[in-house]
Each structure stands twice: as structure tokens, then as C-alpha cells.
Coordinates of C-alpha atoms and ligand atoms in Angstrom, one line a residue:
M1 CA 20.9 31.2 9.7
H2 CA 20.7 27.9 11.4
K3 CA 17.7 27.7 12.0
N4 CA 16.0 27.6 8.6
T5 CA 14.6 24.8 6.7
I6 CA 15.7 23.7 3.2
A7 CA 12.3 25.7 2.1
E8 CA 13.4 28.6 4.0
V9 CA 17.5 28.6 3.0
C10 CA 16.2 27.8 -0.9
Q11 CA 13.5 31.1 -0.3
N12 CA 16.3 33.6 1.8
L13 CA 19.1 32.6 -1.1
A14 CA 16.6 33.3 -3.9
N15 CA 16.2 36.7 -1.9
G16 CA 19.9 37.3 -2.0
D17 CA 19.2 37.3 2.2
Y18 CA 22.5 35.7 2.5
S19 CA 24.7 33.7 0.1
S20 CA 25.4 29.9 -0.1
K21 CA 28.9 30.8 1.2
E22 CA 28.3 32.8 3.9
L23 CA 25.6 30.2 5.1
C24 CA 28.2 27.5 4.8
Q25 CA 30.8 29.3 6.7
H26 CA 28.3 29.7 9.1
L27 CA 27.4 26.2 9.5
L28 CA 31.1 25.1 9.4
E29 CA 31.5 27.2 12.2
R30 CA 29.0 25.4 14.2
I31 CA 30.0 22.1 13.0
S32 CA 33.9 22.9 14.7
R33 CA 32.4 24.2 17.6
F34 CA 29.8 21.1 18.5
N35 CA 31.6 17.9 16.5
Q36 CA 34.0 17.5 19.3
S37 CA 31.4 16.7 21.7
H38 CA 28.7 15.4 19.3
N39 CA 30.5 13.5 17.0
A40 CA 27.8 13.7 14.1
F41 CA 30.4 14.0 11.4
I42 CA 33.4 11.4 10.5
E43 CA 34.6 13.8 7.8
V44 CA 33.8 17.4 6.9
S45 CA 34.8 18.9 3.9
A46 CA 35.2 22.4 4.6
D47 CA 37.7 23.4 1.6
A48 CA 35.5 21.1 -1.1
A49 CA 32.0 22.6 0.4
L50 CA 33.5 26.5 0.5
S51 CA 34.4 26.2 -3.2
S52 CA 31.5 25.0 -4.2
A53 CA 29.4 27.3 -2.2
E54 CA 31.1 30.0 -4.4
A55 CA 30.6 28.4 -7.3
A56 CA 26.9 28.3 -6.9
D57 CA 26.5 31.9 -5.4
Q58 CA 28.3 33.1 -8.8
L59 CA 26.2 30.5 -11.0
R60 CA 22.9 32.4 -9.0
A61 CA 24.5 35.7 -9.7
K62 CA 24.1 35.1 -13.4
G63 CA 20.5 34.1 -13.3
A64 CA 21.0 30.4 -12.3
N65 CA 17.5 29.8 -10.2
A66 CA 17.5 26.1 -10.0
P67 CA 15.8 25.9 -6.0
L68 CA 18.2 23.7 -4.5
L69 CA 21.5 25.7 -6.0
G70 CA 23.5 26.5 -2.9
V71 CA 21.8 24.4 -0.6
P72 CA 23.7 22.8 2.3
I73 CA 23.3 19.2 3.3
A74 CA 25.4 16.4 4.5
H75 CA 25.5 12.6 3.6
K76 CA 25.8 9.6 5.7
D77 CA 28.8 8.0 5.2
I78 CA 27.5 4.7 3.6
F79 CA 27.3 7.0 0.1
C80 CA 30.5 6.7 -2.0
T81 CA 31.5 10.3 -2.5
E82 CA 34.1 10.9 -5.1
G83 CA 37.4 12.1 -3.7
I84 CA 36.1 12.0 -0.2
R85 CA 36.5 9.3 2.1
T86 CA 33.8 7.4 2.7
S87 CA 34.2 4.7 5.6
C88 CA 30.9 3.1 6.1
G89 CA 31.3 3.8 9.8
S90 CA 34.2 0.9 9.8
R91 CA 37.9 -0.1 10.1
M92 CA 37.6 -1.7 7.2
L93 CA 36.8 1.2 5.0
E94 CA 39.1 3.4 7.0
N95 CA 41.1 4.7 4.3
F96 CA 38.5 4.3 1.3
V97 CA 38.4 6.9 -0.7
P98 CA 35.4 6.2 -3.9
P99 CA 36.9 7.0 -7.3
Y100 CA 32.9 7.6 -8.1
N101 CA 29.7 8.9 -6.7
A102 CA 26.9 7.4 -5.4
T103 CA 23.6 7.8 -7.8
V104 CA 22.1 9.7 -4.8
V105 CA 25.1 11.5 -4.8
E106 CA 25.4 12.5 -8.1
K107 CA 21.6 13.9 -8.3
F108 CA 22.2 16.0 -5.2
N109 CA 25.6 17.3 -6.7
A110 CA 23.4 18.0 -10.4
A111 CA 20.2 19.9 -8.3
G112 CA 23.2 22.2 -6.9
T113 CA 23.4 21.3 -3.3
I114 CA 26.6 21.6 -1.3
C115 CA 28.3 18.8 0.7
L116 CA 29.3 19.9 4.3
G117 CA 30.7 16.2 5.1
K118 CA 30.0 12.5 5.4
T119 CA 28.0 11.5 8.9
N120 CA 28.9 9.1 11.7
M121 CA 26.6 5.8 11.7
D122 CA 27.1 2.1 13.0
E123 CA 29.8 0.3 11.4
F124 CA 28.1 -0.9 7.9
A125 CA 24.3 0.5 9.3
M126 CA 24.1 -2.6 11.8
G127 CA 23.2 -0.9 14.8
S128 CA 20.4 1.0 16.6
S129 CA 22.6 3.3 18.6
N130 CA 25.2 4.2 16.5
E131 CA 27.6 2.5 19.4
N132 CA 28.7 0.2 16.7
S133 CA 30.6 3.1 14.6
Y134 CA 34.7 2.7 14.6
F135 CA 34.9 6.3 14.7
G136 CA 32.7 6.5 18.3
S137 CA 29.4 6.8 19.2
V138 CA 27.5 9.8 18.5
A139 CA 25.8 12.2 21.5
N140 CA 21.9 12.5 21.0
P141 CA 21.6 16.7 21.2
W142 CA 18.3 16.5 23.7
D143 CA 20.6 14.9 26.2
T144 CA 24.4 13.8 25.2
D145 CA 24.1 10.8 27.9
R146 CA 21.8 9.4 25.1
V147 CA 22.5 7.5 21.9
P148 CA 20.8 9.4 19.2
G149 CA 19.5 6.1 17.4
G150 CA 20.9 4.2 14.4
S151 CA 22.4 3.3 12.3
S152 CA 22.3 7.3 10.5
G153 CA 22.9 8.6 14.1
G154 CA 25.0 11.3 12.7
S155 CA 22.7 12.0 10.5
A156 CA 19.8 12.4 12.7
A157 CA 21.9 14.2 15.4
A158 CA 23.4 16.8 12.9
V159 CA 19.9 17.9 11.6
A160 CA 18.7 18.0 15.5
A161 CA 21.5 20.1 16.5
R162 CA 21.3 22.3 13.4
L163 CA 24.7 21.6 12.2
V164 CA 23.0 21.1 8.9
P165 CA 19.4 21.8 7.6
A166 CA 19.2 18.2 5.7
T167 CA 21.4 14.8 5.4
T168 CA 20.6 11.5 3.7
G169 CA 20.0 8.3 5.4
T170 CA 19.7 4.7 4.7
D171 CA 17.0 2.6 6.0
T172 CA 17.1 -1.3 6.1
G173 CA 15.4 -2.1 9.3
G174 CA 14.9 1.8 10.9
S175 CA 18.0 3.4 10.4
I176 CA 16.0 6.5 9.3
R177 CA 13.1 6.6 11.3
Q178 CA 14.1 5.3 14.6
P179 CA 17.1 8.0 14.7
A180 CA 14.4 10.8 13.2
A181 CA 12.2 10.1 16.2
F182 CA 15.0 9.8 19.1
C183 CA 16.4 13.1 17.5
G184 CA 12.8 15.1 16.9
I185 CA 13.5 15.5 13.7
T186 CA 11.7 14.0 10.1
G187 CA 12.5 10.8 7.8
I188 CA 11.4 8.9 5.4
K189 CA 12.1 5.8 4.2
P190 CA 10.9 5.5 0.3
T191 CA 9.1 2.8 -1.4
Y192 CA 11.8 -0.1 -2.2
G193 CA 13.0 0.8 -5.4
R194 CA 12.1 4.3 -5.4
V195 CA 15.7 5.6 -4.9
S196 CA 18.7 4.1 -6.5
R197 CA 21.2 1.7 -4.2
Y198 CA 23.9 2.3 -6.8
G199 CA 27.0 3.5 -5.0
M200 CA 25.3 3.4 -1.5
I201 CA 27.2 0.2 0.5
A202 CA 25.3 -2.3 0.7
F203 CA 24.0 -4.2 4.0
A204 CA 20.7 -6.2 3.3
S205 CA 20.2 -5.4 -0.5
S206 CA 16.6 -6.4 -0.6
L207 CA 15.9 -4.0 2.4
D208 CA 18.3 -1.1 1.8
Q209 CA 16.7 2.1 0.8
G210 CA 17.8 5.7 0.8
G211 CA 15.9 8.5 2.0
P212 CA 16.0 12.2 3.7
M213 CA 16.3 13.0 7.2
A214 CA 15.4 17.2 7.9
T215 CA 13.4 19.1 10.4
T216 CA 9.9 18.9 8.4
A217 CA 8.2 17.1 5.9
E218 CA 8.1 19.9 3.7
D219 CA 11.7 19.3 3.3
C220 CA 11.9 15.9 3.1
A221 CA 9.2 16.6 -0.4
L222 CA 11.9 19.0 -1.6
L223 CA 14.7 16.7 -0.8
L224 CA 12.9 13.3 -1.8
E225 CA 12.2 14.4 -5.1
A226 CA 16.0 15.5 -6.1
M227 CA 17.4 12.0 -4.6
S228 CA 14.7 9.6 -6.5
G229 CA 14.5 8.5 -9.8
F230 CA 14.9 5.4 -12.0
D231 CA 18.7 4.1 -12.5
E232 CA 19.7 1.4 -14.8
R233 CA 22.9 0.9 -12.6
D234 CA 20.8 -0.2 -9.9
S235 CA 18.5 -3.4 -11.1
T236 CA 15.8 -3.1 -8.5
C237 CA 15.5 0.5 -9.3
I238 CA 11.9 1.4 -10.4
D239 CA 11.6 3.3 -13.9
R240 CA 8.5 5.3 -12.6
P241 CA 7.8 9.1 -13.2
V242 CA 8.9 11.1 -9.6
E243 CA 6.7 13.0 -8.6
R244 CA 6.3 16.7 -7.1
Y245 CA 5.9 15.8 -3.4
I246 CA 5.8 19.5 -2.8
D247 CA 2.9 20.0 -4.7
A248 CA 1.3 16.9 -3.2
I249 CA 1.7 18.5 0.6
D250 CA -0.7 21.1 0.7
Q251 CA -3.8 18.8 0.2
S252 CA -6.6 19.0 2.6
L253 CA -6.8 15.6 5.1
N254 CA -10.7 15.5 4.7
G255 CA -12.1 11.9 4.2
L256 CA -8.0 10.8 4.9
K257 CA -8.8 7.0 6.5
V258 CA -6.1 6.0 9.0
G259 CA -5.5 2.7 10.2
L260 CA -4.5 2.0 13.8
P261 CA -2.7 -1.4 14.5
R262 CA -4.0 -3.2 17.3
E263 CA -0.2 -4.7 17.1
Y264 CA 1.4 -1.3 17.5
F265 CA -0.5 0.0 20.8
S266 CA 0.6 -2.9 22.5
A267 CA 2.5 -4.1 25.7
E268 CA 5.8 -3.0 24.5
L269 CA 4.4 0.6 23.9
S270 CA 6.1 3.2 26.5
A271 CA 2.4 4.7 28.2
P272 CA 3.6 8.5 27.7
I273 CA 4.8 7.6 24.2
A274 CA 1.2 5.9 23.4
A275 CA -0.2 9.7 25.2
A276 CA 1.8 11.2 22.9
L277 CA 0.3 9.3 19.8
Q278 CA -3.2 10.0 21.3
Q279 CA -2.3 13.9 20.9
A280 CA -1.6 13.6 17.6
I281 CA -4.6 11.1 16.6
E282 CA -6.9 13.8 17.9
A283 CA -5.1 16.8 15.7
L284 CA -5.4 14.6 12.6
Q285 CA -9.0 14.4 13.3
K286 CA -9.5 17.6 13.4
L287 CA -7.8 17.9 10.3
G288 CA -10.4 15.5 8.7
A289 CA -8.8 12.1 9.1
T290 CA -10.9 9.5 10.8
F291 CA -9.3 6.3 12.1
V292 CA -10.3 2.6 12.3
D293 CA -8.4 0.0 14.4
I294 CA -6.9 -2.8 12.3
D295 CA -4.9 -5.9 12.7
L296 CA -1.3 -6.5 11.5
K297 CA -1.4 -10.2 12.9
N298 CA 2.0 -11.7 11.8
Q299 CA 3.7 -8.1 13.1
S300 CA 5.3 -10.2 15.7
L301 CA 7.4 -12.1 13.2
A302 CA 8.8 -9.4 11.8
V303 CA 12.2 -9.2 14.1
P304 CA 13.1 -13.0 13.9
A305 CA 12.1 -12.6 10.0
Y306 CA 14.4 -9.7 9.5
Y307 CA 17.1 -11.1 11.8
V308 CA 17.4 -14.1 9.4
V309 CA 16.9 -12.1 5.9
A310 CA 19.4 -9.0 7.2
P311 CA 22.3 -11.6 8.3
A312 CA 22.2 -13.8 5.5
E313 CA 22.3 -10.6 3.2
C314 CA 24.6 -9.0 4.7
S315 CA 27.1 -12.1 4.9
S316 CA 26.8 -12.2 1.6
N317 CA 27.6 -8.7 0.6
L318 CA 30.2 -8.5 2.8
S319 CA 32.1 -10.8 1.4
R320 CA 34.0 -8.5 -0.7
F321 CA 35.9 -7.5 1.8
D322 CA 38.7 -9.7 1.5
G323 CA 41.7 -7.5 2.0
V324 CA 42.5 -7.9 -1.3
R325 CA 40.9 -5.7 -3.5
Y326 CA 40.2 -2.7 -1.5
G327 CA 39.7 -2.0 2.0
H328 CA 41.6 -2.8 5.4
R329 CA 44.4 -5.2 4.9
C330 CA 46.6 -7.3 7.5
E331 CA 50.4 -6.7 8.0
S332 CA 52.4 -9.3 6.5
P333 CA 50.1 -12.1 5.6
V334 CA 52.2 -15.7 5.3
D335 CA 49.4 -17.3 2.7
L336 CA 46.3 -16.3 1.3
E337 CA 44.5 -17.3 4.2
D338 CA 46.1 -15.5 6.2
L339 CA 45.3 -12.3 4.4
Y340 CA 41.7 -13.2 4.2
K341 CA 41.4 -14.2 7.8
R342 CA 43.7 -11.5 9.8
S343 CA 42.2 -8.9 7.2
R344 CA 38.4 -9.7 8.4
A345 CA 39.3 -10.4 12.1
E346 CA 40.8 -7.0 12.2
G347 CA 38.5 -5.0 9.7
F348 CA 35.1 -5.8 11.2
G349 CA 33.7 -5.2 14.3
R350 CA 31.8 -7.5 17.0
E351 CA 28.2 -6.5 15.6
V352 CA 29.4 -6.8 12.0
K353 CA 30.7 -10.6 12.5
R354 CA 28.3 -11.6 14.8
R355 CA 25.6 -10.8 12.0
I356 CA 28.2 -12.5 9.4
L357 CA 28.3 -15.9 11.3
I358 CA 24.5 -15.5 12.0
G359 CA 24.1 -15.0 8.1
T360 CA 26.4 -17.7 7.1
Y361 CA 25.0 -20.4 9.1
A362 CA 21.3 -19.4 8.0
L363 CA 22.4 -19.9 4.5
S364 CA 24.4 -23.2 4.8
A365 CA 23.6 -26.1 3.2
G366 CA 21.9 -27.8 6.2
Y367 CA 19.8 -24.8 7.9
Y368 CA 18.5 -23.2 4.5
D369 CA 15.3 -24.5 4.5
A370 CA 15.0 -23.9 8.0
Y371 CA 15.8 -20.4 8.4
Y372 CA 16.3 -19.0 5.2
I373 CA 13.2 -19.9 3.5
K374 CA 11.2 -19.9 6.9
A375 CA 11.8 -16.5 7.0
Q376 CA 11.1 -15.4 3.4
K377 CA 7.8 -16.9 3.7
V378 CA 7.1 -14.9 7.1
R379 CA 8.3 -11.6 4.9
N380 CA 5.2 -12.8 2.4
L381 CA 2.9 -12.9 5.1
I382 CA 4.1 -9.6 6.7
S383 CA 3.0 -8.1 3.4
Q384 CA -0.2 -9.7 3.1
D385 CA -0.9 -8.2 6.5
F386 CA -0.3 -4.5 4.6
A387 CA -2.0 -5.3 1.8
R388 CA -5.2 -6.4 3.3
A389 CA -5.1 -3.5 5.4
F390 CA -5.0 -1.3 2.7
E391 CA -8.2 -2.6 1.3
Q392 CA -9.4 -0.8 4.3
V393 CA -7.3 2.3 4.9
D394 CA -5.3 5.3 3.4
V395 CA -2.4 5.0 5.7
I396 CA -1.3 3.2 8.8
L397 CA -0.4 5.3 12.0
G398 CA 1.7 4.4 15.0
P399 CA 4.6 4.8 17.0
T400 CA 8.5 4.7 15.5
T401 CA 10.0 3.4 18.7
P402 CA 8.7 1.6 21.6
T403 CA 10.7 4.1 24.2
T404 CA 12.9 7.1 23.8
A405 CA 16.1 7.7 23.5
F406 CA 18.2 5.3 25.8
K407 CA 21.4 5.9 27.2
H408 CA 24.7 5.0 26.0
G409 CA 25.9 1.4 27.2
E410 CA 22.1 0.7 28.2
N411 CA 21.8 -2.1 25.6
S412 CA 25.2 -2.8 24.3
D413 CA 25.6 -5.7 26.2
D414 CA 22.1 -7.3 24.7
P415 CA 21.8 -7.3 21.3
V416 CA 18.2 -9.0 21.3
A417 CA 17.2 -5.7 23.7
M418 CA 19.1 -3.6 20.8
Y419 CA 17.2 -5.6 18.0
L420 CA 13.9 -5.2 19.3
N421 CA 14.1 -1.4 19.1
D422 CA 13.2 -1.8 15.6
I423 CA 9.7 -3.7 16.7
F424 CA 8.0 -1.3 14.4
T425 CA 9.9 0.0 11.7
I426 CA 11.2 -3.5 10.5
P427 CA 7.8 -4.8 9.0
A428 CA 7.8 -1.8 6.4
N429 CA 11.0 -2.9 5.1
L430 CA 10.1 -6.1 5.0
A431 CA 7.0 -5.2 2.5
G432 CA 9.0 -2.3 0.6
L433 CA 6.5 -0.1 1.7
P434 CA 7.0 3.9 2.3
A435 CA 7.3 5.1 6.1
L436 CA 7.8 8.2 7.5
S437 CA 8.7 9.7 11.4
A438 CA 7.9 13.0 12.5
P439 CA 7.9 14.4 15.9
C440 CA 4.6 14.2 17.7
G441 CA 5.8 15.3 21.5
F442 CA 8.1 15.1 24.3
V443 CA 8.3 12.6 27.2
E444 CA 10.5 13.7 29.8
G445 CA 12.6 16.3 27.5
L446 CA 13.1 13.4 25.0
P447 CA 11.5 13.4 21.6
V448 CA 8.9 11.1 20.1
G449 CA 8.1 10.0 16.6
L450 CA 5.1 9.2 14.9
Q451 CA 5.3 6.9 12.3
L452 CA 3.4 6.6 9.0
V453 CA 3.2 3.9 6.8
G454 CA 1.6 3.8 3.0
N455 CA 0.7 1.8 0.0
Y456 CA 3.5 1.5 -2.4
F457 CA 4.6 4.8 -4.1
D458 CA 2.4 6.8 -1.7
E459 CA 5.0 8.7 -0.1
G460 CA 3.3 12.1 -1.3
R461 CA 0.3 11.0 0.8
L462 CA 2.6 10.5 3.9
L463 CA 4.4 13.9 3.2
N464 CA 1.2 15.2 3.0
I465 CA -0.6 14.3 6.5
A466 CA 2.8 15.3 7.9
H467 CA 3.2 18.4 6.4
Q468 CA -0.5 19.1 7.5
Y469 CA 0.2 17.8 11.1
Q470 CA 3.2 20.3 11.0
Q471 CA 1.0 23.3 10.4
V472 CA -1.2 22.6 13.4
T473 CA 1.9 21.5 15.4
D474 CA 5.6 22.7 16.4
W475 CA 7.2 19.8 17.8
H476 CA 9.7 19.8 14.9
R477 CA 10.5 23.2 15.7
Q478 CA 11.8 22.5 19.2
I479 CA 15.6 23.1 19.2
P480 CA 17.9 21.5 22.2
A481 CA 18.8 23.0 25.0
G482 CA 23.1 23.8 24.4
V483 CA 22.5 24.1 20.5
E484 CA 20.6 27.1 20.0
Ligands
LIG501 N1 18.8 -1.4 13.7 C1 18.3 -2.2 12.6 C2 19.5 -3.3 12.4 O1 20.7 -2.9 12.8 C3 18.1 -1.3 11.1 C4 19.6 -1.0 10.7 C5 19.2 -0.1 9.8 O2 18.4 0.4 9.0 N2 20.2 0.0 9.0 O3 19.6 -4.0 11.6

């Protein structure tokens, strides 16, 4: 059962091959078997899941046939879930039980999915290794000595270990795609504004976007449709009809024009990853795609620009955690200032504090123009690079990450080395473009991801390309030894 994709689960539930309750029970047993070693879940909501599964089975028996009815998923612990603790991987929100659901959660509930629990993540989604979680790091199922990527590391590991067929993630600078690549699964960051951010705890509001993580592109198509759509409670959410992504994925790739950015096939990319990508390029050529070299000449400025914009926005967003309204509060404060200072000093971890300091500095009166405004200008140049490229090609292909999953602790003392993990993923966030990562091979037993970046609202095409590629390859079907 646990090897089934979302599409297969939908089919099997509809056929009555097993019930939602049987499936959820089986997966919950796997979670309790593997969570000690993998730590992919922060919270497991077994009782609520089993009673919802039972209710879904009853609805089905009465003739209800919504495709996702009774399908188990798990949410990244950044999405507010009514009555279920939502920690955002932090000590600050260690005991926070939201009184409401995020729009994404609400949409999945309305579609009939069952939430098995909340997945581990870097504190406030800041990180590339999941090592910044207050709840401890997560093991990569392909090699438990290695990180699963971040910040949606728990979501990626849970899917890779087949503890749940799909999860939600969020991506501010790569947090869906980089862990998807490290764990050998498929994930898509939609166009900025496609998915509502309401109830998704804010990190950098102009970059944050939620999306699905699953084993296949087909599953991502089903889930993205369920979670997308206009929401008046998020002022940056776009009022535009949601596509039937599942209808888009079967199209032929004949005549597809793919751009290969010279800047992505550069010195930063490890040679074996480049070789895996070359094989993927050949597979796509056989499917009818043609390739041209393109330039994205300002790409090298993306990481520095991001590390001004994202901390600036985070310093503002995280100012709400002041020990007054909710979240961690220090013991016996002597006055208001002491309350603020100690609550925040105790409630935030090192990386979050580093970002708040950098962001506050970048936004301060004397440095605002030199850093923040400059970074916004660079952001514009990066968007223009993409706009020029999309006059020439339909989609851009490159690596998701410069290396495969690294060892726990390997980059912990060097924030810049950690930040450079996202050199290939950050540009799409700065431009607000949709981007997908799909498995395209292994290097020394560790998964490699290929990245597709599309034009605005071209999610259907990205899913189409990845799905066609997955019809002729089976990288996405591989399961790590030890969790079969
Ligand atoms: N690794 C990046 C960071 O730490 C991206 C995180 C994310 O996408 N949430 O900012």
C-alpha cells in the first residue's frame, strides 16, 4: 500500500481495494516505526486522522466520489492547522495551537484528504539542511548520515521513506525543490500568487510560496489543482481560474524548446550531476524537445540579493513574536523591555537571529538604499534575464542543486557555504516564476534532481514535461533500502 502514488491511491480507494482507514492505519504504523530514526514528523495526529478516514470511507460507501476523498497527506509544520500544534520548527511556537486553518489546509480538507501529521522543517523555514529545527535534524532516507535538505526536509524525507504518499512544502529560496532533489522525489514551487499564503507562517512574504511534494509529477498535478486558487485573505493571491493540470500532463513534447543556461552548467556544478543532466537532456530530445544555450547573465547576483531581501522581510515578519500575544514568553519579566528581549532571545535559534540582525541592518535608515534598494534592483535585472529567455524558449532546464545531499554537520559552521546550496533555486523565487524539481539519476547512491523553470503560470507545462520524462525513466520509482 505504502508504495502507491497519490494517483494509485485514488484509483484503489475508488475500486475498494482497500479503505482509507486501512491505508491510514498502515501508514501510521510505518510512521511510528521510522520516526524515531528519521524524525520526519514533528506531530502525528493519529486519532484525528483515523476518525476522518472512517468518515471518508462512509461517505464513499454512500456514493461520494471526490477523487482525493480519503487520501492521506501530511502538512509542513508551517501551515496553520486548527487544533493541531503548529510549531514552524521553532521553540517560539513550541506550544502554539492555531485557532484556524491555513487556506491550503482548508482546501485539502474540502477535497477530502486526511492529514496524518505535521512534518519537520528548519526553524521558520530558514535553512537548507533541516538542521535548524528546534525539534532536531531529519535523516535522509537514502543515507541517514546525510541531510534531507531544507527547509521542507521532513516533508521530503516522509515521502521518500514512503511514510505518506505526498506532503505540502513551502519554497522561499528553494525549500521545496532542494529537499525534493536530495531525497529523490518531485516537487513544484508554483508562480508567486498561485497558492494562497494565508495561514502559512510568513518568512519572506514577497518570495514565499506553497506547493506539493510527491513521488511523481502526476501526483503534483493532482495536488496543485487542489491547493491553488484565489483567496481574498491573501492580497497577493491572483484571481485567475485554476487549471486542470492533470489534463495538461499527457501532451506530447514535440516542438518543445528548452533553454540551457550557460551559467547553470558552470564550475559550481559537480561533474557527475552534469552527467546525469546530460542523460535527461538526451531522454527529452527523444521525446521531441530541442535544446538551445541561453544566457541568464545576472544569475550570480541572485544569492547576494536574496540574502538581503529575505532577511529584510523576515526581520519585519518575525517582529510579531514579542512574547505578548502568543508564542514563547520568558519567566517572570521585570518590565516590558525585559519581556521582549528575553522572550525573543530564548525563543529564536541562531540562524533566525542572524537573519533578523542582517535584515534589521539592511533596512536601517543609513543603509536602506545601499542594501535593500540595491537588492530590489538586482531582483529586477534577474527577472529581465528570464523575460528575455522566455522570448526564445518555452522552458529552462538545469540542475536543482550543485551537489547531492551532504553529511550532517558538514556545512553547519559556515553559513555562506550553506547559502550557496540554493544558487540554482533562488532566481525563480526572486522572479516569482514556477519551478519544479524531479529525480534524474543517482550519484554514489544519492539522488540527483533536475530543475525546470517556466514562464508565469506555466505550471501545466512543467508538470507535463516531468510527467513525460517519468514515463520513460524510473528514477522516481526507486525506494531507499531499509524502508521498503
Ligand atoms: N535555504 C534558503 C534559506 O535558508 C531557502 C529557504 C526556503 O526556501 N524557505 O533562506
